Coordinates of C-alpha atoms (C1' of nucleotides) in Angstrom, one line a residue:
Chain L
X1 CA 66.7 -20.5 -22.1
X2 CA 68.0 -18.7 -25.1
X3 CA 67.4 -15.0 -25.4
X4 CA 65.2 -15.3 -28.5
X5 CA 62.9 -17.8 -26.7
X6 CA 62.6 -15.5 -23.8
X7 CA 61.6 -12.6 -26.0
X8 CA 59.0 -14.8 -27.6
X9 CA 57.6 -15.8 -24.2
X10 CA 57.5 -12.4 -22.7
X11 CA 56.2 -11.0 -25.9
X12 CA 53.3 -13.5 -25.9
X13 CA 52.4 -12.6 -22.3
X14 CA 52.5 -8.8 -22.9
X15 CA 50.7 -9.0 -26.2
X16 CA 48.0 -11.1 -24.5
X17 CA 47.5 -8.8 -21.5
X18 CA 48.2 -5.4 -23.0
X19 CA 47.3 -5.8 -26.7
X20 CA 49.6 -5.1 -29.7
X21 CA 50.1 -1.4 -29.1
X22 CA 50.0 -1.6 -25.4
X23 CA 52.9 -4.1 -25.4
X24 CA 55.7 -1.7 -26.3
X25 CA 59.2 -2.9 -27.3
X26 CA 60.5 -1.1 -24.2
X27 CA 58.2 -3.1 -21.9
X28 CA 59.1 -6.4 -23.6
X29 CA 62.8 -5.6 -23.3
X30 CA 62.3 -4.7 -19.6
X31 CA 60.8 -8.1 -18.9
X32 CA 63.6 -9.9 -20.8
X33 CA 66.2 -7.8 -19.1
X34 CA 67.5 -6.0 -22.2
X35 CA 67.5 -2.6 -23.8
X36 CA 64.9 -2.3 -26.5
X37 CA 67.5 -1.8 -29.2
X38 CA 68.9 -5.3 -28.4
X39 CA 65.6 -6.9 -29.3
X40 CA 66.3 -6.0 -32.9
X41 CA 69.3 -8.3 -33.0
X42 CA 66.8 -11.2 -32.7
X43 CA 63.8 -9.8 -34.5
X44 CA 63.9 -7.3 -37.4
X45 CA 60.7 -5.6 -36.2
X46 CA 57.9 -5.7 -33.7
X47 CA 55.7 -7.1 -36.4
X48 CA 58.1 -10.1 -37.0
X49 CA 58.0 -10.9 -33.3
X50 CA 54.2 -10.7 -33.2
X51 CA 53.8 -13.1 -36.1
X52 CA 56.3 -15.5 -34.6
X53 CA 54.2 -15.5 -31.4
X54 CA 50.9 -15.9 -33.4
X55 CA 52.2 -18.9 -35.3
X56 CA 53.3 -20.6 -32.1
X57 CA 50.0 -19.9 -30.3
X58 CA 48.0 -21.4 -33.2
X59 CA 50.0 -24.6 -33.3
X60 CA 49.9 -25.0 -29.5
X61 CA 46.1 -24.5 -29.4
X62 CA 45.5 -27.4 -31.8
X63 CA 47.7 -29.6 -29.6
X64 CA 45.9 -28.5 -26.5
X65 CA 42.5 -29.5 -28.0
X66 CA 43.8 -32.8 -29.2
X67 CA 45.2 -33.5 -25.7
X68 CA 41.9 -32.9 -24.0
X69 CA 40.4 -35.9 -26.0
X70 CA 43.3 -38.3 -25.5
X71 CA 41.7 -40.1 -22.6
X72 CA 40.6 -43.6 -23.2
X73 CA 37.9 -45.6 -21.5
X74 CA 35.4 -42.8 -21.1
X75 CA 31.9 -42.2 -22.5
X76 CA 31.5 -39.5 -25.1
X77 CA 29.7 -37.3 -22.5
X78 CA 32.6 -37.6 -20.2
X79 CA 35.1 -36.9 -23.0
X80 CA 33.3 -33.8 -24.2
X81 CA 32.8 -32.6 -20.6
X82 CA 36.5 -33.2 -19.8
X83 CA 37.5 -31.1 -22.8
X84 CA 35.0 -28.4 -21.9
X85 CA 36.3 -28.3 -18.4
X86 CA 39.9 -28.1 -19.5
X87 CA 39.0 -25.0 -21.5
X88 CA 37.1 -23.5 -18.6
X89 CA 40.0 -24.1 -16.4
X90 CA 42.5 -22.4 -18.7
X91 CA 40.1 -19.5 -19.2
X92 CA 39.4 -19.1 -15.6
X93 CA 43.1 -19.1 -14.8
X94 CA 43.7 -16.5 -17.5
X95 CA 46.2 -18.6 -19.3
X96 CA 48.0 -16.2 -21.4
X97 CA 48.2 -18.2 -24.6
X98 CA 44.4 -18.6 -24.6
X99 CA 44.0 -14.9 -23.9
X100 CA 46.3 -14.1 -26.8
X101 CA 44.2 -16.4 -29.0
X102 CA 40.9 -14.8 -28.0
X103 CA 42.1 -11.2 -28.1
X104 CA 43.6 -11.3 -31.6
X105 CA 40.9 -13.6 -33.1
X106 CA 38.5 -10.8 -32.3
X107 CA 40.7 -7.7 -32.6
X108 CA 43.7 -8.3 -34.8
X109 CA 46.0 -5.3 -35.0
X110 CA 45.1 -2.8 -37.7
X111 CA 46.8 -3.7 -40.9
X112 CA 47.5 -7.3 -39.9
X113 CA 43.9 -8.5 -40.0
X114 CA 44.1 -10.8 -43.0
X115 CA 47.4 -12.5 -42.0
X116 CA 46.5 -12.9 -38.3
X117 CA 43.0 -14.3 -39.0
X118 CA 44.3 -16.7 -41.6
X119 CA 46.7 -18.3 -39.1
X120 CA 44.2 -18.4 -36.2
X121 CA 41.2 -19.5 -38.3
X122 CA 43.1 -22.5 -39.7
X123 CA 43.9 -23.7 -36.2
X124 CA 40.3 -23.2 -35.1
X125 CA 39.1 -25.2 -38.0
X126 CA 41.4 -28.0 -37.0
X127 CA 40.1 -27.8 -33.4
X128 CA 36.5 -27.8 -34.6
X129 CA 37.2 -30.9 -36.7
X130 CA 38.3 -32.7 -33.5
X131 CA 35.0 -31.9 -31.8
X132 CA 33.0 -32.9 -34.8
X133 CA 34.7 -36.3 -35.0
X134 CA 33.9 -37.0 -31.3
X135 CA 30.3 -36.0 -31.9
X136 CA 29.9 -38.2 -35.0
X137 CA 31.2 -41.1 -33.0
X138 CA 28.7 -40.4 -30.2
X139 CA 25.9 -40.3 -32.7
X140 CA 26.9 -43.6 -34.1
X141 CA 26.9 -45.0 -30.6
X142 CA 23.5 -43.5 -29.9
X143 CA 24.6 -41.2 -27.2
X144 CA 23.7 -38.0 -29.1
X145 CA 20.4 -37.3 -30.8
X146 CA 20.0 -37.6 -34.5
X147 CA 17.8 -34.5 -34.4
X148 CA 20.9 -32.4 -34.4
X149 CA 23.6 -32.8 -37.1
X150 CA 27.3 -33.3 -36.1
X151 CA 28.0 -29.9 -37.6
X152 CA 25.3 -28.2 -35.6
X153 CA 26.3 -29.9 -32.4
X154 CA 30.0 -29.0 -32.9
X155 CA 29.1 -25.4 -33.6
X156 CA 26.9 -25.3 -30.4
X157 CA 29.8 -26.9 -28.5
X158 CA 32.2 -24.3 -29.9
X159 CA 29.7 -21.7 -29.1
X160 CA 29.8 -22.6 -25.5
X161 CA 33.6 -22.1 -25.5
X162 CA 33.2 -18.8 -27.4
X163 CA 30.7 -17.6 -24.9
X164 CA 32.9 -18.4 -22.0
X165 CA 35.9 -16.8 -23.8
X166 CA 33.9 -13.7 -24.1
X167 CA 33.2 -13.7 -20.4
X168 CA 36.8 -14.2 -19.4
X169 CA 37.8 -10.6 -19.1
X170 CA 34.4 -9.8 -17.6
X171 CA 34.0 -12.1 -14.7
X172 CA 36.1 -13.7 -11.9
X173 CA 37.0 -17.4 -11.9
X174 CA 34.2 -18.6 -9.7
X175 CA 31.6 -16.9 -11.9
X176 CA 33.0 -18.2 -15.1
X177 CA 33.0 -21.8 -13.7
X178 CA 29.4 -21.3 -12.5
X179 CA 28.3 -20.0 -15.9
X180 CA 30.2 -22.9 -17.5
X181 CA 28.1 -25.3 -15.5
X182 CA 24.9 -23.7 -16.5
X183 CA 25.9 -23.6 -20.2
X184 CA 27.0 -27.2 -20.1
X185 CA 23.9 -28.4 -18.5
X186 CA 21.7 -26.8 -21.1
X187 CA 24.0 -27.9 -23.9
X188 CA 24.0 -31.6 -22.9
X189 CA 20.3 -31.6 -22.4
X190 CA 20.0 -30.2 -25.9
X191 CA 22.1 -32.8 -27.6
X192 CA 21.7 -36.0 -25.7
X193 CA 19.8 -38.9 -27.3
Chain G
X1 CA 22.8 18.1 -35.5
X2 CA 24.9 20.0 -33.0
X3 CA 28.7 19.7 -33.2
X4 CA 29.0 18.0 -29.9
X5 CA 26.5 15.3 -30.9
X6 CA 28.3 14.7 -34.1
X7 CA 31.6 14.3 -32.2
X8 CA 29.9 11.7 -29.9
X9 CA 28.5 9.8 -32.9
X10 CA 31.7 9.7 -34.9
X11 CA 33.7 9.0 -31.8
X12 CA 31.5 6.0 -31.1
X13 CA 32.0 4.5 -34.5
X14 CA 35.7 5.0 -34.6
X15 CA 36.2 3.7 -31.1
X16 CA 34.1 0.7 -32.0
X17 CA 36.0 -0.1 -35.2
X18 CA 39.5 1.0 -34.4
X19 CA 39.7 0.7 -30.6
X20 CA 40.6 3.5 -28.1
X21 CA 44.2 4.1 -29.3
X22 CA 43.4 3.4 -32.9
X23 CA 40.7 6.1 -32.9
X24 CA 42.9 9.2 -32.8
X25 CA 41.6 12.7 -32.2
X26 CA 42.8 13.6 -35.7
X27 CA 40.7 10.8 -37.3
X28 CA 37.6 11.8 -35.2
X29 CA 38.1 15.4 -36.2
X30 CA 38.4 14.5 -39.9
X31 CA 35.1 12.6 -39.8
X32 CA 33.4 15.5 -38.0
X33 CA 34.9 18.0 -40.4
X34 CA 37.0 19.9 -37.9
X35 CA 40.6 20.4 -36.8
X36 CA 41.5 18.2 -33.9
X37 CA 42.2 21.2 -31.7
X38 CA 38.6 22.3 -32.1
X39 CA 37.4 19.1 -30.4
X40 CA 38.8 20.4 -27.2
X41 CA 36.2 23.1 -27.2
X42 CA 33.5 20.4 -26.6
X43 CA 35.4 17.8 -24.6
X44 CA 38.3 18.6 -22.2
X45 CA 40.1 15.4 -23.2
X46 CA 39.8 12.2 -25.3
X47 CA 39.1 10.4 -22.1
X48 CA 36.1 12.6 -21.4
X49 CA 34.7 11.9 -24.9
X50 CA 35.2 8.2 -24.4
X51 CA 33.3 8.1 -21.2
X52 CA 30.5 10.1 -22.6
X53 CA 30.2 7.5 -25.4
X54 CA 30.4 4.6 -23.0
X55 CA 27.6 6.0 -20.8
X56 CA 25.4 6.5 -23.8
X57 CA 26.1 3.0 -25.2
X58 CA 25.3 1.3 -21.9
X59 CA 21.9 3.1 -21.6
X60 CA 21.0 2.4 -25.3
X61 CA 21.8 -1.3 -24.9
X62 CA 19.3 -1.7 -22.0
X63 CA 16.6 0.0 -24.1
X64 CA 17.4 -2.2 -27.0
X65 CA 17.0 -5.4 -25.0
X66 CA 13.7 -4.2 -23.5
X67 CA 12.4 -3.3 -26.9
X68 CA 13.0 -6.8 -28.2
X69 CA 10.6 -8.1 -25.7
X70 CA 7.9 -5.6 -26.2
X71 CA 5.8 -7.7 -28.6
X72 CA 2.6 -8.9 -27.2
X73 CA 0.6 -11.9 -28.2
X74 CA 3.5 -14.3 -28.7
X75 CA 4.6 -17.4 -27.0
X76 CA 7.7 -17.4 -24.8
X77 CA 9.6 -19.3 -27.3
X78 CA 8.7 -16.8 -30.0
X79 CA 9.6 -13.9 -27.7
X80 CA 13.0 -15.3 -26.8
X81 CA 13.7 -16.3 -30.3
X82 CA 12.7 -12.8 -31.5
X83 CA 15.1 -11.2 -29.1
X84 CA 17.8 -13.6 -30.0
X85 CA 17.3 -12.9 -33.7
X86 CA 17.4 -9.1 -33.1
X87 CA 20.8 -9.6 -31.5
X88 CA 22.0 -11.8 -34.3
X89 CA 20.8 -9.2 -36.8
X90 CA 22.7 -6.4 -35.2
X91 CA 25.8 -8.5 -34.7
X92 CA 25.7 -9.7 -38.3
X93 CA 25.3 -6.1 -39.6
X94 CA 28.2 -5.0 -37.4
X95 CA 26.1 -2.4 -35.7
X96 CA 28.7 -0.1 -34.2
X97 CA 27.1 0.4 -30.8
X98 CA 27.1 -3.4 -30.2
X99 CA 30.7 -3.6 -31.5
X100 CA 31.6 -0.8 -29.0
X101 CA 29.9 -2.7 -26.2
X102 CA 31.6 -6.0 -27.0
X103 CA 35.1 -4.6 -27.6
X104 CA 35.3 -2.6 -24.4
X105 CA 33.5 -5.2 -22.3
X106 CA 36.4 -7.5 -23.1
X107 CA 39.2 -5.1 -23.6
X108 CA 38.7 -1.8 -21.8
X109 CA 41.5 0.7 -22.4
X110 CA 44.4 0.4 -20.0
X111 CA 43.9 2.5 -16.9
X112 CA 40.1 2.8 -17.4
X113 CA 39.3 -0.8 -16.7
X114 CA 37.4 -0.3 -13.4
X115 CA 35.3 2.7 -14.6
X116 CA 34.4 1.2 -18.0
X117 CA 33.5 -2.2 -16.6
X118 CA 31.4 -0.7 -13.9
X119 CA 29.3 1.1 -16.5
X120 CA 29.0 -1.7 -18.9
X121 CA 28.4 -4.4 -16.3
X122 CA 25.5 -2.6 -14.7
X123 CA 23.7 -2.4 -18.0
X124 CA 24.4 -6.0 -18.7
X125 CA 23.0 -6.9 -15.3
X126 CA 19.8 -5.1 -16.2
X127 CA 19.6 -6.8 -19.6
X128 CA 20.1 -10.2 -18.0
X129 CA 17.3 -9.4 -15.5
X130 CA 14.9 -8.9 -18.4
X131 CA 15.8 -12.3 -19.8
X132 CA 15.3 -13.9 -16.4
X133 CA 11.9 -12.5 -16.0
X134 CA 10.8 -13.8 -19.3
X135 CA 12.1 -17.3 -18.5
X136 CA 10.5 -17.3 -15.1
X137 CA 7.1 -16.5 -16.7
X138 CA 7.7 -19.3 -19.2
X139 CA 8.4 -21.8 -16.4
X140 CA 5.2 -20.7 -14.7
X141 CA 3.3 -21.3 -17.9
X142 CA 5.0 -24.7 -18.3
X143 CA 6.8 -23.9 -21.5
X144 CA 10.3 -24.3 -20.0
X145 CA 11.5 -27.3 -18.0
X146 CA 11.8 -27.1 -14.2
X147 CA 15.0 -29.1 -14.5
X148 CA 16.8 -25.9 -15.2
X149 CA 16.6 -22.8 -12.9
X150 CA 15.7 -19.4 -14.4
X151 CA 19.2 -18.3 -13.5
X152 CA 20.8 -21.1 -15.3
X153 CA 18.6 -20.7 -18.3
X154 CA 19.2 -17.0 -18.4
X155 CA 22.9 -17.5 -18.3
X156 CA 22.8 -20.1 -21.0
X157 CA 20.7 -17.7 -23.1
X158 CA 23.2 -14.9 -22.5
X159 CA 26.0 -17.4 -23.3
X160 CA 24.5 -17.8 -26.7
X161 CA 24.7 -14.1 -27.3
X162 CA 28.2 -13.9 -25.9
X163 CA 29.3 -16.8 -28.2
X164 CA 27.9 -15.0 -31.2
X165 CA 29.4 -11.7 -30.1
X166 CA 32.7 -13.5 -30.0
X167 CA 32.3 -14.7 -33.5
X168 CA 31.3 -11.3 -34.9
X169 CA 34.7 -10.2 -35.9
X170 CA 35.6 -13.7 -37.0
X171 CA 33.0 -14.7 -39.5
X172 CA 30.8 -13.2 -42.2
X173 CA 27.1 -12.5 -41.8
X174 CA 25.8 -15.7 -43.3
X175 CA 28.1 -17.8 -41.2
X176 CA 27.0 -16.0 -38.0
X177 CA 23.4 -16.4 -38.8
X178 CA 24.0 -20.1 -39.5
X179 CA 25.9 -20.6 -36.2
X180 CA 23.1 -18.7 -34.5
X181 CA 20.5 -21.2 -35.8
X182 CA 22.6 -24.1 -34.6
X183 CA 23.1 -22.6 -31.2
X184 CA 19.4 -21.7 -30.8
X185 CA 18.3 -25.1 -31.8
X186 CA 20.4 -26.8 -29.2
X187 CA 19.5 -24.2 -26.6
X188 CA 15.8 -24.5 -27.1
X189 CA 16.0 -28.3 -27.0
X190 CA 17.9 -27.9 -23.8
X191 CA 15.4 -25.8 -21.9
X192 CA 11.9 -26.6 -23.3
X193 CA 9.5 -28.5 -21.1
Chain X
dG1 C1' 33.8 28.1 -32.0
dT2 C1' 37.3 27.3 -35.2
dC3 C1' 41.6 28.0 -36.9
dT4 C1' 47.2 27.7 -37.1
dA5 C1' 51.2 26.8 -34.7
dT6 C1' 53.6 24.5 -31.3
dA7 C1' 55.0 22.0 -27.0
dC8 C1' 55.7 17.6 -25.3
dC9 C1' 56.0 12.8 -25.1
dG10 C1' 56.5 7.9 -26.2
dA11 C1' 56.5 4.8 -29.9
dG12 C1' 59.5 1.9 -33.5
dA13 C1' 63.7 1.7 -35.5
dT14 C1' 68.9 2.6 -36.7
dA15 C1' 74.1 3.8 -36.0
dG16 C1' 78.1 2.8 -34.2
dA17 C1' 81.1 1.9 -29.9
dC18 C1' 82.4 -2.0 -27.1
Chain M
dG1 C1' 75.0 -9.5 -28.6
dT2 C1' 74.4 -5.6 -25.9
dC3 C1' 74.9 -1.1 -25.1
dT4 C1' 74.1 4.4 -25.5
dA5 C1' 72.6 7.9 -28.4
dT6 C1' 69.7 9.5 -31.8
dC7 C1' 66.3 10.0 -35.6
dT8 C1' 61.5 10.3 -37.1
dC9 C1' 56.8 10.0 -36.6
dG10 C1' 52.2 10.5 -34.7
dG11 C1' 49.8 10.9 -30.5
dT12 C1' 47.3 14.3 -26.9
dA13 C1' 46.9 18.7 -25.5
dT14 C1' 47.5 24.0 -25.2
dA15 C1' 48.2 29.1 -26.7
dG16 C1' 46.6 32.7 -29.0
dA17 C1' 44.8 35.0 -33.4
dC18 C1' 40.4 35.6 -35.8

DNA sequence: GTCTATACCGAGATAGAC
DNA sequence: GTCTATCTCGGTATAGAC
């Protein structure tokens, strides 16, 4: 792996776990196996590194969501549940790219708010669109009630994920999975036809 | 107001909006109208101030939740919805004590994780107990389905709040309220008898 | 209790040898 | 590209006069 890629990867993990200020250039350099001054050969500033990571994370997230729906021959309930479970699994495992996404969606570094949120919000918008399309199909098939609009159902579904995201740094894996089950059960009861 | 109380209040607001490291002693002192060195007359360290704030926030939150249920002569649905709306309102208004609670539940300052989470988790446990009691009563009255356990319903209800908390720093007030409506609608449909 | 002055440290970033 | 050395800034905290 090239040095620059390794910096990107270690930067992502440290930003995700320690936050922007907690992840010092010294710590990143240590993990890469360099002196901090050598990082500046590859990135002009810490800020430039951070935005490179942010852009990659946003693109990867959309791909992840799409991939969770690329299973043919399932019912809508199964597809939605599979996607939900895939999120729960990554959350419970403290996957660092998801942790990066959640941390900086909620708490972008001071001064970078607008630029960070623009990047992350656009990718979330794309992800939500994927959910909405699945729900619209399910309504057409009569699997989901007409009492709830696709927009409302998609928001409620995304709300489940947000709720679990919030709990990530709060609870252990088994608790998160258990909460996920409760939330899914109530959600599905709330939208099924 | 005594100086120490004012430090506590301004500290809370700055910790909530800027985070632990973002809220420097200089900034806190500026808001109080003191030199930063004078803060040390009242608190031995920034850490001591932070934990004083954390303890107060945790106690206040439990009181807040209890207060949202102290309306007599309502149906369970109305009481739960009232509590939910009270949370939405504070979240949408970016009430700083709720922002403090959410920020440091998810991202406690490095080195303080165990002590901060212990304080905040205990208060959340108490709040969840309040919800569960209401739900148990509602089941006894036949307002909430027996298909879902009180524990599951309470977790799903708390999941709604967590999901909205997550969205707080992401969206504007009107969007949060709209998402809240969608989530409530699906939740109630999911638990009603 | 509040002030000014200062010690001390770790952060981001740059210069220049190799 | 990587290194050592260094600059500058802003942070927490302390000393001592008033």
